[in-house]
Coordinates of C-alpha atoms in Angstrom, one line a residue:
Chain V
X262 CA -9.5 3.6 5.4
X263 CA -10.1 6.1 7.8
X264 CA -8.6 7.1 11.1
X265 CA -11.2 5.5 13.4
X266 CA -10.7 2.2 11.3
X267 CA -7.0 2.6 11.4
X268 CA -6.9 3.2 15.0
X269 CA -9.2 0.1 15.4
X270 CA -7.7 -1.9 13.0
X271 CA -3.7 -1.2 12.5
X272 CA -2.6 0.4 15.6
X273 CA -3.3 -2.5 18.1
X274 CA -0.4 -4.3 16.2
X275 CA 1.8 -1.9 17.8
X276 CA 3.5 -3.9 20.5
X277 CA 4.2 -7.0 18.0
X278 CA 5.6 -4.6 15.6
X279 CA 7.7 -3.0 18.8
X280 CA 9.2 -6.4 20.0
X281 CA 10.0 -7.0 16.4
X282 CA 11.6 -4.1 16.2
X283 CA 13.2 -4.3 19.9
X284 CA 14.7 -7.7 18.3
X285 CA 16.6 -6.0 15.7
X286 CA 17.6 -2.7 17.7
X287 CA 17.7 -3.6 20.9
X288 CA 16.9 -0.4 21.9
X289 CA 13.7 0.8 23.2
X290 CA 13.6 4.4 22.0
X291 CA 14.6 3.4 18.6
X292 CA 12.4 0.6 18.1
X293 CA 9.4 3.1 19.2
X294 CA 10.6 5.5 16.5
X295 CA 10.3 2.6 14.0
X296 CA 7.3 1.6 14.5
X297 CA 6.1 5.2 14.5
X298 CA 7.7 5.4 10.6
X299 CA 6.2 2.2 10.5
X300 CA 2.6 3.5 11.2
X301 CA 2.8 6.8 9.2
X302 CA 4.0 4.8 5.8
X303 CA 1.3 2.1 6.6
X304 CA -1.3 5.5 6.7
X305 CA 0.3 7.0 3.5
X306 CA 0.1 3.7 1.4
X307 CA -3.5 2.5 2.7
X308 CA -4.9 2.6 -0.6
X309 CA -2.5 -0.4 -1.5
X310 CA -3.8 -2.2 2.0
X311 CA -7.1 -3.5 0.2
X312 CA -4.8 -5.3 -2.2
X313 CA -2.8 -7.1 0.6
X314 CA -3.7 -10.4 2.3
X315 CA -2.5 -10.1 5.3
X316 CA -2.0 -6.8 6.9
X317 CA -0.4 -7.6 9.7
X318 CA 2.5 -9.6 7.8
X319 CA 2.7 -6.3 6.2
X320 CA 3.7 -4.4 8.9
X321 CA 5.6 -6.5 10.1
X322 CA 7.6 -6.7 7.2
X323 CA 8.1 -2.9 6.7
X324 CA 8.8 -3.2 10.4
X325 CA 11.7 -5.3 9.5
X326 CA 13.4 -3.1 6.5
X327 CA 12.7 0.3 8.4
X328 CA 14.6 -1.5 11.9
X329 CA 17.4 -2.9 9.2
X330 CA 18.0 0.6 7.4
X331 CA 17.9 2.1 11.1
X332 CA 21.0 -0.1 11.9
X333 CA 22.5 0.6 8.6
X334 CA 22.1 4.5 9.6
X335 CA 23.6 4.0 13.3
X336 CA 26.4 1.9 11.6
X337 CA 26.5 -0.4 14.9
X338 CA 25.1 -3.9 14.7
X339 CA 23.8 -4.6 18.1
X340 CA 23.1 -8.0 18.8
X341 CA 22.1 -8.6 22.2
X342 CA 19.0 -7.0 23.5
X343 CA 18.5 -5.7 26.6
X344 CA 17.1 -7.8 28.6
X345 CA 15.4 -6.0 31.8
X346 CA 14.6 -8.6 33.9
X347 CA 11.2 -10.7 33.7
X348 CA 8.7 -10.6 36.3
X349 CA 7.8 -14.0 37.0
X350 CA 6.2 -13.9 41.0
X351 CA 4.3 -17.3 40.8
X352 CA 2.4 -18.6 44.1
X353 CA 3.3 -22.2 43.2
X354 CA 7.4 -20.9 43.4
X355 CA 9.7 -19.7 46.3
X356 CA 11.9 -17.1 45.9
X357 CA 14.6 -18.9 45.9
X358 CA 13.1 -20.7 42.6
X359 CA 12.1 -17.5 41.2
X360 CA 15.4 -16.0 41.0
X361 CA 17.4 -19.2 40.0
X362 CA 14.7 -19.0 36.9
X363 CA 15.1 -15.6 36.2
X364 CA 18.7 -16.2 35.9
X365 CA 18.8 -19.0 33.3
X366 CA 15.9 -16.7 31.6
X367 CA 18.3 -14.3 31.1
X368 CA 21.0 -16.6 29.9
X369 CA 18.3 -17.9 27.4
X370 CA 18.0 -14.6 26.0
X371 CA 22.0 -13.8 26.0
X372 CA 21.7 -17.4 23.7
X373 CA 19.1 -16.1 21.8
X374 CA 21.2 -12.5 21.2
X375 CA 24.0 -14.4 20.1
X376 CA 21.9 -16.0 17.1
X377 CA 22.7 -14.6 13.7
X378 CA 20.3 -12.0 12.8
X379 CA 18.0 -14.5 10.3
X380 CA 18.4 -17.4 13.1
X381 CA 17.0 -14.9 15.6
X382 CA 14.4 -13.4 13.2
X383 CA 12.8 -16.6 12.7
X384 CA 13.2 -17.8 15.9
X385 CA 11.2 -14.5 17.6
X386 CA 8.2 -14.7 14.7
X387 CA 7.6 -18.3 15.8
X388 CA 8.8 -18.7 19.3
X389 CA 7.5 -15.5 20.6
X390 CA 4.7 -14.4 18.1
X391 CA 3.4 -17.7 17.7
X392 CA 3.2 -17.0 13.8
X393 CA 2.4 -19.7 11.1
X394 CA 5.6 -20.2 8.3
X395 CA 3.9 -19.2 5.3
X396 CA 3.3 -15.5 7.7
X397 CA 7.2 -15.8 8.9
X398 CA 7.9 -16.5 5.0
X399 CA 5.6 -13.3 4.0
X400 CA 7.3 -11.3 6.4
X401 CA 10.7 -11.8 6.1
X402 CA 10.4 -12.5 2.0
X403 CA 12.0 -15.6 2.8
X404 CA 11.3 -18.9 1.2
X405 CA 9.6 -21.8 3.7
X406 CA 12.9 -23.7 3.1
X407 CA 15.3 -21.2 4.6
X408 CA 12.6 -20.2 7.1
X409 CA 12.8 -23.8 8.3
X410 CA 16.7 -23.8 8.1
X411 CA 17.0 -21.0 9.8
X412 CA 14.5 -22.0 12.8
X413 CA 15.6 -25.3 13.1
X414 CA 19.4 -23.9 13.4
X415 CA 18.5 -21.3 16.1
X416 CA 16.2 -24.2 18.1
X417 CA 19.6 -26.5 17.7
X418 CA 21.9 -23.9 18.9
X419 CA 19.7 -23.3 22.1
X420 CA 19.7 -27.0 22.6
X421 CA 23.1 -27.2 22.7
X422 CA 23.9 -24.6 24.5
X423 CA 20.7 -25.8 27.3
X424 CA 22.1 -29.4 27.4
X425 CA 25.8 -28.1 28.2
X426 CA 24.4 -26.2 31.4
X427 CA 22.4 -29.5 32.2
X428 CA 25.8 -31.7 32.1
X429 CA 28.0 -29.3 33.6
X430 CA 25.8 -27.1 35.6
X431 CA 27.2 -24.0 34.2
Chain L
X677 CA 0.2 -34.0 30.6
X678 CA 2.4 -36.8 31.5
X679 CA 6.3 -36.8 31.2
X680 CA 6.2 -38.9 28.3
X681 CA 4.5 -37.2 26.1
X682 CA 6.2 -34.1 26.9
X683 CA 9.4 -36.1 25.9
X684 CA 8.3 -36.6 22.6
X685 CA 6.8 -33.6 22.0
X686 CA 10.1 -31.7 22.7
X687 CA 12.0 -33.9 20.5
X688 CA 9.2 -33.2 17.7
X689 CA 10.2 -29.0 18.7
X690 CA 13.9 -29.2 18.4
X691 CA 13.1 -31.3 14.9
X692 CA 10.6 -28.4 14.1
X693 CA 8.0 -31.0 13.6
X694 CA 5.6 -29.6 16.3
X695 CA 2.5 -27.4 15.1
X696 CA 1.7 -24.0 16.6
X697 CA -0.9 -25.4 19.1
X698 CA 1.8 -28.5 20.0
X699 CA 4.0 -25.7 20.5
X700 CA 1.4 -23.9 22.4
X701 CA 0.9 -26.9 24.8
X702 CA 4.5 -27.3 25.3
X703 CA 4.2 -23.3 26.6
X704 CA 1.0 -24.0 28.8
X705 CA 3.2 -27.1 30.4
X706 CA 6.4 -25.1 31.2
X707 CA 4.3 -22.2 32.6
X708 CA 4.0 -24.4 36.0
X709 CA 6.1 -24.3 38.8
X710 CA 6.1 -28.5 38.8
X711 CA 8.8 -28.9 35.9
X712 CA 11.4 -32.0 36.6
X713 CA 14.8 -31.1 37.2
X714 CA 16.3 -32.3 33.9
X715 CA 13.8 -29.9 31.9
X716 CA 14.4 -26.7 34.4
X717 CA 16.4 -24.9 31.3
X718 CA 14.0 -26.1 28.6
X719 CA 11.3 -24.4 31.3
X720 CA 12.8 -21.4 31.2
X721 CA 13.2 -20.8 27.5
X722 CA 9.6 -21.4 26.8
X723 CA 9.2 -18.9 30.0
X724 CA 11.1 -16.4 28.2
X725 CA 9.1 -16.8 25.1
X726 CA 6.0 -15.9 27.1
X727 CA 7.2 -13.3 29.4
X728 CA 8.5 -11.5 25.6
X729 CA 5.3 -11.7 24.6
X730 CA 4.0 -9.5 27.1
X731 CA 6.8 -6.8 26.1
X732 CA 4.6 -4.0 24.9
X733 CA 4.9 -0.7 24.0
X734 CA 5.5 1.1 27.3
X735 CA 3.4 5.0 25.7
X736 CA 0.7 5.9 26.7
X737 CA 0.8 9.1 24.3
X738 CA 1.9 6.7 21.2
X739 CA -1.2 6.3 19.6
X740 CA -2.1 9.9 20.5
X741 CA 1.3 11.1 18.5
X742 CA 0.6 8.5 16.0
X743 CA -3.1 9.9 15.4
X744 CA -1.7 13.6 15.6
X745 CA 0.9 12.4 13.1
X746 CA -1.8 11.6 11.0
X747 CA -4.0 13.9 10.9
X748 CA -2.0 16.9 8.6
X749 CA -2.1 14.8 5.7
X750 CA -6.2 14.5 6.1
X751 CA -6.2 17.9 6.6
X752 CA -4.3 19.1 3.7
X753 CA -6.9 17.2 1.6
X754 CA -10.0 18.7 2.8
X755 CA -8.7 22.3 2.6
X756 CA -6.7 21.5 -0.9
X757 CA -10.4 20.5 -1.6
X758 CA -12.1 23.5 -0.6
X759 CA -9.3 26.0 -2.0
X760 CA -10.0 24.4 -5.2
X761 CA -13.8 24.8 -4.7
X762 CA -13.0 28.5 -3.7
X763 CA -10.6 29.4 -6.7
X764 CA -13.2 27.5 -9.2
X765 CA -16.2 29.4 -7.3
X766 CA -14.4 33.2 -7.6
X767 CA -13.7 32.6 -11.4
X768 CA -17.4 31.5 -11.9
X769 CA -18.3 35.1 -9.7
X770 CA -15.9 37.2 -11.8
X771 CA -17.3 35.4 -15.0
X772 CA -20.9 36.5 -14.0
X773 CA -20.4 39.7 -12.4
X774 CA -18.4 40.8 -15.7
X775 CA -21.3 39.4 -18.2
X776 CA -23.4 41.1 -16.0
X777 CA -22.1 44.8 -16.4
X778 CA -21.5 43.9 -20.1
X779 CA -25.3 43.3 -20.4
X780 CA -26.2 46.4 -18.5
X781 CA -23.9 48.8 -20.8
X782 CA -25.3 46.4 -24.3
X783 CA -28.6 47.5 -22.6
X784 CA -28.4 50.7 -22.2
X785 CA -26.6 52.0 -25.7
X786 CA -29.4 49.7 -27.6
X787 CA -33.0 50.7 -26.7
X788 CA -34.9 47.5 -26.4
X789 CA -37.4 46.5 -29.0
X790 CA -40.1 49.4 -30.3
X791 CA -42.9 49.2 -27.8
X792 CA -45.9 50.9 -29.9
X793 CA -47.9 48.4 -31.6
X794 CA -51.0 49.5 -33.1
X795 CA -54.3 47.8 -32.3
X796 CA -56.0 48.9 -35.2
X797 CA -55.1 47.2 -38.4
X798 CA -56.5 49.8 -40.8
X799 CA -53.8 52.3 -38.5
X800 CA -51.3 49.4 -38.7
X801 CA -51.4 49.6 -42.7
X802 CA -51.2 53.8 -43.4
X803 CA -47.9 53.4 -40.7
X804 CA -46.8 50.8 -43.0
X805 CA -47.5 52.6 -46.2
X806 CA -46.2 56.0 -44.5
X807 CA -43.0 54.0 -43.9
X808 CA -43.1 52.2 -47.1
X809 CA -43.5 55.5 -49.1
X810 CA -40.6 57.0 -47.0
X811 CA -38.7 54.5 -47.8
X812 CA -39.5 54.2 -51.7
X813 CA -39.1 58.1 -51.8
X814 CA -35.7 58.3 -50.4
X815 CA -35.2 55.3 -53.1
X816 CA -36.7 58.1 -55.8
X817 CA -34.1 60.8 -54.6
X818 CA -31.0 57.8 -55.4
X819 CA -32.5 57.2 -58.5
X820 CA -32.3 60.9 -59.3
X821 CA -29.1 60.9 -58.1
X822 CA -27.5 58.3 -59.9
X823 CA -28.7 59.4 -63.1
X824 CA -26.4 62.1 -62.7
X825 CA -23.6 59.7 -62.8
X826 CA -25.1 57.8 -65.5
X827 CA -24.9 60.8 -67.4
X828 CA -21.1 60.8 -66.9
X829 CA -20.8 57.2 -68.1
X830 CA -23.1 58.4 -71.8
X831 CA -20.8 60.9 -72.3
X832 CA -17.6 58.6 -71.5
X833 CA -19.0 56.4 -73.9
X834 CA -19.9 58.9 -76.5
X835 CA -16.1 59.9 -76.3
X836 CA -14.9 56.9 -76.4
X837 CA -17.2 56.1 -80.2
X838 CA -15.9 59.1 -81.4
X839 CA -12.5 58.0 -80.2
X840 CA -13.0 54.8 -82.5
X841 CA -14.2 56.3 -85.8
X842 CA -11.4 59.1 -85.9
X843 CA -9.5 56.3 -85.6

């Protein structure tokens, strides 16, 4: 593989790889730097790239140990990502509506913080990335039972948690 | 879609039943601003999915430092490549220069091959027999010349009979 091929090739995945990373860190400057590492040791082992399936389940997946050591290193565990506000100006809503869903958006992803790290892990691959479970499975070196555990825990928790605000309004 | 089937597929989400493109329809439904009251939360989770989604890498120099990251590593190949070329090239000119010199000096201590050659054959043969005869007469002066030391070993011998019969 060559540069031109890599840029063409590899490098687009670089915003999946950065949310991924963004999930574990929750820091954007350090999820950058990971998937930086993340491109240089996909560069300096493309020989082995012709013997994996699925490239991009490889990144990912080195995308995952490099954000996990990265906590290990900055011996704090975040959990809850920053979330910087979406921007969801829609004709068909007022402003009034806008805001109010912005607002349960960002309780959604305070839920979603709160997940343990597998839970949450699953839950962004599927949720988010839209990815199959045998890719979730290569990526996270899980086996499809946990996987489905582990998503059908996180989609519980954020049911729960949604149908409490629907009884009591909170 | 109508509100039933939404219904259903929801519950087939929270079982994990649904498939990606179920799960993809449930997305496309929420996306709307039309959403009944009890599914306003359920809206804005698949909202939030969506709007994650479009997270990206917020660089413009990224792939630039990625690329620029990469490229010492190329680099050092090619010019580990031609150093190698360059150190086996200067050993092959040393080689040759130095076999070159040799040959000169070889060259010059050994005159090369005789150049006369003689046309005539009749010429050809008294050079010959001139040589020849040189040659057989400086073997007549050895011969001459170890007779003298022949005539040591007689007289060794005849010493060494009388030797015996006193004996």
């Amino acid at each position: 593989m060559n540069i031109e091929s890599f840029q063409n090739r590899v490098l687009p995945a670089k915003n999946k790889l950065f949310r991924f990373a963004l999930r574990f860190l929750g820091n954007e400057e350090e999820a950058k730097d990971v998937v930086q590492e993340v491109f240089i040791r996909v560069w300096n082992g493309r020989e082995q790239m012709n013997e994996v399936q699925n490239w991009e389940a490889w990144c990912m997946r080195i995308t995952k140990n490099l954000s996990l050591d990265r906590i290990r290193t900055l011996s704090r565990k975040q959990t809850h990502p920053l979330e910087d506000g979406y921007d969801i100006r829609q004709e068909s809503l007022s402003p009034h509506e806008s805001t109010e869903i912005q607002e349960s958006m960002n309780r959604i992803g305070q839920y979603i913080a709160a997940l343990p790290e597998k839970q949450r892990q699953v839950m962004h691959l599927r949720d988010v990335e839209g990815y199959s479970y045998n890719e979730i499975c290569e990526i996270l070196e899980l086996d499809m039972n946990q996987v489905k555990v582990n998503l059908f825990r996180a989609r519980q928790a954020v049911r729960e948690k949604l149908m409490k605000i629907n009884a009591y309004g909170l | 879609m109508d509100s039933k089937n939404i219904e259903a597929l929801l519950n087939k989400y929270w079982n994990c039943e649904t498939t990606l493109e179920e799960e993809q329809q449930l997305r496309d439904f929420f996306r709307n601003g039309n959403v009944p009251e009890q599914w306003k939360e359920t809206a804005a989770m698949f909202r939030y999915f969506e709007e994650n989604k479009k997270k990206s890498l917020n660089d413009v120099a990224f792939d630039h430092h990625i690329v620029a990251r990469m490229q010492p590593a190329t680099k050092g190949k090619t010019a580990r490549l031609f150093y190698n070329t360059m150190r086996i090239a200067a050993g092959v000119t040393v080689l040759l220069t130095a076999t070159w010199f040799i040959r000169r000096e070889v060259r010059k201590d050994i005159p090369q091959e005789v150049v006369d050659t003689y046309d005539d054959p009749k010429l050809a043969f008294e050079e010959t027999k001139k040589a020849l005869m040189m040659i057989s007469k400086g073997f007549g002066t050895a011969e001459s010349q170890a007779k003298k030391i022949n005539m040591f070993n007689e007289a060794q011998e005849e010493i060494q009979r009388k030797k015996d019969t006193k004996l």
